[in-house]
PDB file of C-alpha atoms in Angstrom:
ATOM      1  CA  MET A   1      65.125  97.399  43.115  1.00 50.00           C
ATOM      2  CA  PRO A   2      62.970  94.199  43.029  1.00 57.00           C
ATOM      3  CA  GLU A   3      63.963  91.580  45.390  1.00 59.00           C
ATOM      4  CA  LEU A   4      64.659  88.293  43.373  1.00 58.00           C
ATOM      5  CA  SER A   5      63.381  85.109  44.783  1.00 61.00           C
ATOM      6  CA  LEU A   6      65.712  82.279  43.802  1.00 64.00           C
ATOM      7  CA  GLY A   7      62.748  79.920  43.966  1.00 65.00           C
ATOM      8  CA  ALA A   8      60.925  81.612  41.296  1.00 60.00           C
ATOM      9  CA  ASP A   9      63.951  82.927  39.381  1.00 82.00           C
ATOM     10  CA  ALA A  10      66.099  79.816  39.889  1.00 85.00           C
ATOM     11  CA  ALA A  11      65.965  78.610  36.334  1.00 86.00           C
ATOM     12  CA  ALA A  12      66.968  82.160  35.017  1.00 85.00           C
ATOM     13  CA  VAL A  13      69.691  82.428  37.544  1.00 87.00           C
ATOM     14  CA  ASN A  14      71.193  79.162  36.846  1.00 89.00           C
ATOM     15  CA  ALA A  15      71.049  79.798  33.098  1.00 89.00           C
ATOM     16  CA  LEU A  16      72.718  83.334  33.512  1.00 90.00           C
ATOM     17  CA  ARG A  17      75.476  81.803  35.907  1.00 90.00           C
ATOM     18  CA  SER A  18      76.169  78.904  33.465  1.00 92.00           C
ATOM     19  CA  ALA A  19      76.223  81.015  30.342  1.00 92.00           C
ATOM     20  CA  VAL A  20      78.434  83.818  31.889  1.00 92.00           C
ATOM     21  CA  MET A  21      80.837  81.154  33.146  1.00 92.00           C
ATOM     22  CA  ARG A  22      81.184  79.156  29.838  1.00 93.00           C
ATOM     23  CA  LEU A  23      81.703  82.421  27.894  1.00 92.00           C
ATOM     24  CA  SER A  24      84.125  83.747  30.401  1.00 88.00           C
ATOM     25  CA  ARG A  25      86.363  80.398  30.132  1.00 87.00           C
ATOM     26  CA  ARG A  26      86.049  80.704  26.250  1.00 89.00           C
ATOM     27  CA  ILE A  27      87.253  84.323  26.323  1.00 87.00           C
ATOM     28  CA  LYS A  28      90.216  83.552  28.743  1.00 82.00           C
ATOM     29  CA  HIS A  29      91.485  81.191  26.071  1.00 81.00           C
ATOM     30  CA  GLN A  30      91.956  84.030  23.628  1.00 81.00           C
ATOM     31  CA  ARG A  31      95.296  85.134  25.212  1.00 76.00           C
ATOM     32  CA  VAL A  32      98.292  86.751  23.447  1.00 76.00           C
ATOM     33  CA  ASP A  33     100.764  85.359  26.041  1.00 76.00           C
ATOM     34  CA  GLU A  34      99.947  81.693  26.967  1.00 78.00           C
ATOM     35  CA  SER A  35     102.995  81.655  29.463  1.00 83.00           C
ATOM     36  CA  LEU A  36     100.948  83.961  31.908  1.00 88.00           C
ATOM     37  CA  SER A  37      98.379  82.426  34.311  1.00 87.00           C
ATOM     38  CA  PRO A  38      94.920  83.790  34.433  1.00 84.00           C
ATOM     39  CA  THR A  39      95.934  85.377  37.893  1.00 89.00           C
ATOM     40  CA  GLU A  40      99.198  87.128  36.396  1.00 92.00           C
ATOM     41  CA  MET A  41      96.839  88.499  33.655  1.00 89.00           C
ATOM     42  CA  SER A  42      94.223  89.546  36.113  1.00 90.00           C
ATOM     43  CA  VAL A  43      96.947  91.497  38.161  1.00 95.00           C
ATOM     44  CA  LEU A  44      98.028  93.353  35.094  1.00 94.00           C
ATOM     45  CA  GLY A  45      94.463  94.168  34.160  1.00 91.00           C
ATOM     46  CA  THR A  46      93.962  95.367  37.762  1.00 93.00           C
ATOM     47  CA  LEU A  47      97.193  97.791  37.293  1.00 95.00           C
ATOM     48  CA  ALA A  48      95.867  98.937  33.966  1.00 93.00           C
ATOM     49  CA  ARG A  49      92.570  99.849  35.407  1.00 91.00           C
ATOM     50  CA  CYS A  50      93.699 101.265  38.936  1.00 90.00           C
ATOM     51  CA  GLY A  51      97.190 102.547  38.467  1.00 91.00           C
ATOM     52  CA  THR A  52     100.038 101.684  40.800  1.00 93.00           C
ATOM     53  CA  ALA A  53      99.362  99.907  43.825  1.00 94.00           C
ATOM     54  CA  THR A  54     101.370  98.262  46.527  1.00 94.00           C
ATOM     55  CA  PRO A  55     101.604  94.310  46.725  1.00 94.00           C
ATOM     56  CA  GLY A  56      99.283  94.408  49.750  1.00 93.00           C
ATOM     57  CA  GLU A  57      96.694  96.364  47.845  1.00 94.00           C
ATOM     58  CA  LEU A  58      96.940  94.077  44.788  1.00 95.00           C
ATOM     59  CA  ALA A  59      96.463  91.064  47.083  1.00 96.00           C
ATOM     60  CA  ARG A  60      93.305  92.461  48.388  1.00 94.00           C
ATOM     61  CA  LYS A  61      91.977  93.607  45.012  1.00 93.00           C
ATOM     62  CA  GLU A  62      92.790  89.934  43.610  1.00 93.00           C
ATOM     63  CA  HIS A  63      91.496  88.053  46.825  1.00 92.00           C
ATOM     64  CA  VAL A  64      94.905  86.406  47.176  1.00 94.00           C
ATOM     65  CA  GLN A  65      97.188  86.101  50.281  1.00 95.00           C
ATOM     66  CA  PRO A  66     100.031  88.664  50.422  1.00 94.00           C
ATOM     67  CA  PRO A  67     102.811  86.133  50.021  1.00 95.00           C
ATOM     68  CA  SER A  68     101.208  84.844  46.763  1.00 95.00           C
ATOM     69  CA  MET A  69     100.958  88.272  45.485  1.00 95.00           C
ATOM     70  CA  THR A  70     104.798  88.913  46.432  1.00 95.00           C
ATOM     71  CA  ARG A  71     105.494  85.741  44.067  1.00 96.00           C
ATOM     72  CA  ILE A  72     103.258  86.786  41.556  1.00 96.00           C
ATOM     73  CA  VAL A  73     104.727  90.268  41.209  1.00 97.00           C
ATOM     74  CA  ALA A  74     108.344  88.776  41.209  1.00 96.00           C
ATOM     75  CA  MET A  75     107.235  86.670  38.063  1.00 95.00           C
ATOM     76  CA  LEU A  76     105.734  89.558  36.430  1.00 97.00           C
ATOM     77  CA  GLU A  77     108.888  91.751  37.167  1.00 96.00           C
ATOM     78  CA  ALA A  78     111.191  88.969  35.908  1.00 96.00           C
ATOM     79  CA  LYS A  79     109.193  88.909  32.632  1.00 94.00           C
ATOM     80  CA  GLY A  80     109.520  92.608  32.373  1.00 95.00           C
ATOM     81  CA  LEU A  81     105.728  93.419  32.783  1.00 96.00           C
ATOM     82  CA  VAL A  82     105.974  95.198  36.035  1.00 97.00           C
ATOM     83  CA  ARG A  83     108.543  97.317  37.979  1.00 96.00           C
ATOM     84  CA  LEU A  84     108.851  98.077  41.615  1.00 95.00           C
ATOM     85  CA  GLU A  85     109.414 101.822  42.587  1.00 93.00           C
ATOM     86  CA  PRO A  86     109.662 103.172  45.989  1.00 91.00           C
ATOM     87  CA  HIS A  87     106.507 104.267  47.726  1.00 86.00           C
ATOM     88  CA  PRO A  88     106.111 108.025  47.763  1.00 86.00           C
ATOM     89  CA  ASP A  89     105.037 108.125  51.356  1.00 86.00           C
ATOM     90  CA  ASP A  90     106.479 105.041  53.125  1.00 84.00           C
ATOM     91  CA  ARG A  91     110.039 104.034  52.374  1.00 82.00           C
ATOM     92  CA  ARG A  92     109.465 100.662  53.807  1.00 87.00           C
ATOM     93  CA  GLN A  93     106.960  99.628  50.859  1.00 87.00           C
ATOM     94  CA  LYS A  94     107.143  99.491  47.008  1.00 92.00           C
ATOM     95  CA  VAL A  95     104.534 100.342  44.534  1.00 95.00           C
ATOM     96  CA  VAL A  96     103.969  98.244  41.488  1.00 96.00           C
ATOM     97  CA  MET A  97     103.460  99.553  38.133  1.00 95.00           C
ATOM     98  CA  GLN A  98     103.050  97.977  34.662  1.00 95.00           C
ATOM     99  CA  THR A  99     105.597  98.447  31.892  1.00 96.00           C
ATOM    100  CA  GLU A 100     104.883  99.771  28.466  1.00 96.00           C
ATOM    101  CA  GLN A 101     105.635  95.999  27.349  1.00 95.00           C
ATOM    102  CA  ALA A 102     102.633  94.898  29.639  1.00 95.00           C
ATOM    103  CA  GLU A 103     100.428  97.846  28.267  1.00 94.00           C
ATOM    104  CA  GLU A 104     101.086  96.592  24.654  1.00 93.00           C
ATOM    105  CA  MET A 105     100.537  93.065  25.498  1.00 92.00           C
ATOM    106  CA  LEU A 106      97.119  93.922  27.310  1.00 91.00           C
ATOM    107  CA  GLU A 107      96.056  95.883  24.203  1.00 92.00           C
ATOM    108  CA  GLU A 108      96.850  93.182  21.796  1.00 92.00           C
ATOM    109  CA  SER A 109      94.978  90.659  24.280  1.00 90.00           C
ATOM    110  CA  ARG A 110      91.969  92.917  24.237  1.00 90.00           C
ATOM    111  CA  ARG A 111      92.154  93.248  20.517  1.00 93.00           C
ATOM    112  CA  LYS A 112      92.290  89.479  19.918  1.00 92.00           C
ATOM    113  CA  ARG A 113      89.467  88.874  22.496  1.00 91.00           C
ATOM    114  CA  ASN A 114      87.226  91.542  20.722  1.00 93.00           C
ATOM    115  CA  VAL A 115      87.904  90.218  17.299  1.00 94.00           C
ATOM    116  CA  TRP A 116      87.094  86.669  18.576  1.00 93.00           C
ATOM    117  CA  LEU A 117      83.926  87.941  20.292  1.00 92.00           C
ATOM    118  CA  ALA A 118      82.706  89.874  17.383  1.00 93.00           C
ATOM    119  CA  GLU A 119      83.075  86.807  15.139  1.00 94.00           C
ATOM    120  CA  LEU A 120      81.085  84.835  17.551  1.00 92.00           C
ATOM    121  CA  ALA A 121      78.371  87.499  17.744  1.00 92.00           C
ATOM    122  CA  SER A 122      78.140  87.522  13.943  1.00 93.00           C
ATOM    123  CA  GLY A 123      76.222  84.459  14.115  1.00 94.00           C
ATOM    124  CA  LEU A 124      73.427  86.295  16.014  1.00 94.00           C
ATOM    125  CA  ASP A 125      70.339  87.678  14.429  1.00 95.00           C
ATOM    126  CA  GLU A 126      69.514  91.436  14.773  1.00 94.00           C
ATOM    127  CA  ASP A 127      67.173  90.843  17.693  1.00 96.00           C
ATOM    128  CA  GLU A 128      69.611  88.823  19.611  1.00 95.00           C
ATOM    129  CA  TRP A 129      72.354  91.240  18.975  1.00 93.00           C
ATOM    130  CA  GLU A 130      70.035  94.085  20.299  1.00 94.00           C
ATOM    131  CA  ALA A 131      69.219  92.064  23.524  1.00 94.00           C
ATOM    132  CA  LEU A 132      73.000  91.449  24.005  1.00 92.00           C
ATOM    133  CA  ARG A 133      73.927  95.358  23.505  1.00 92.00           C
ATOM    134  CA  ALA A 134      71.085  96.017  26.024  1.00 93.00           C
ATOM    135  CA  ALA A 135      72.497  93.422  28.381  1.00 93.00           C
ATOM    136  CA  ALA A 136      76.120  94.724  28.368  1.00 93.00           C
ATOM    137  CA  PRO A 137      75.686  97.571  30.781  1.00 94.00           C
ATOM    138  CA  VAL A 138      73.574  95.303  33.175  1.00 93.00           C
ATOM    139  CA  LEU A 139      76.252  92.667  33.199  1.00 91.00           C
ATOM    140  CA  GLU A 140      78.918  95.319  33.716  1.00 89.00           C
ATOM    141  CA  LYS A 141      76.988  96.589  36.794  1.00 90.00           C
ATOM    142  CA  LEU A 142      76.813  92.975  38.143  1.00 88.00           C
ATOM    143  CA  ALA A 143      80.480  92.596  37.650  1.00 82.00           C
ATOM    144  CA  HIS A 144      81.133  95.664  39.880  1.00 76.00           C
ATOM    145  CA  LEU A 145      78.503  95.203  42.597  1.00 80.00           C
TER     146      LEU A 145
END
């Protein structure tokens, strides 16, 4: 892998950061349920990707303090989006799992965001669209490093 020098690539890194941040903010506004915070949506997304988790595991994955996660889980439970079940191995703990209502809401949210992004991308020419298709796996890799 080539080592990037921020000096030589500072403009490209700055442009990439700025574009990704702006696009991310715009995508986040394409929500189905406006009553959920971005953090609550993120927790639901994590549960959808990773399956059940303890509140402590969710706190680590979401980079929040455990007491904050306890409050988030309680709010999501009150809205019927998650449920707490006994931990299969440790009776002192609970595991958090999303409900069918959460799955449906996340699917509708994905659909809405995909439609919005497709409409936005329809303004690109074929070369731009091809470059974007080629960049998607690279951006995905960066998101998970």
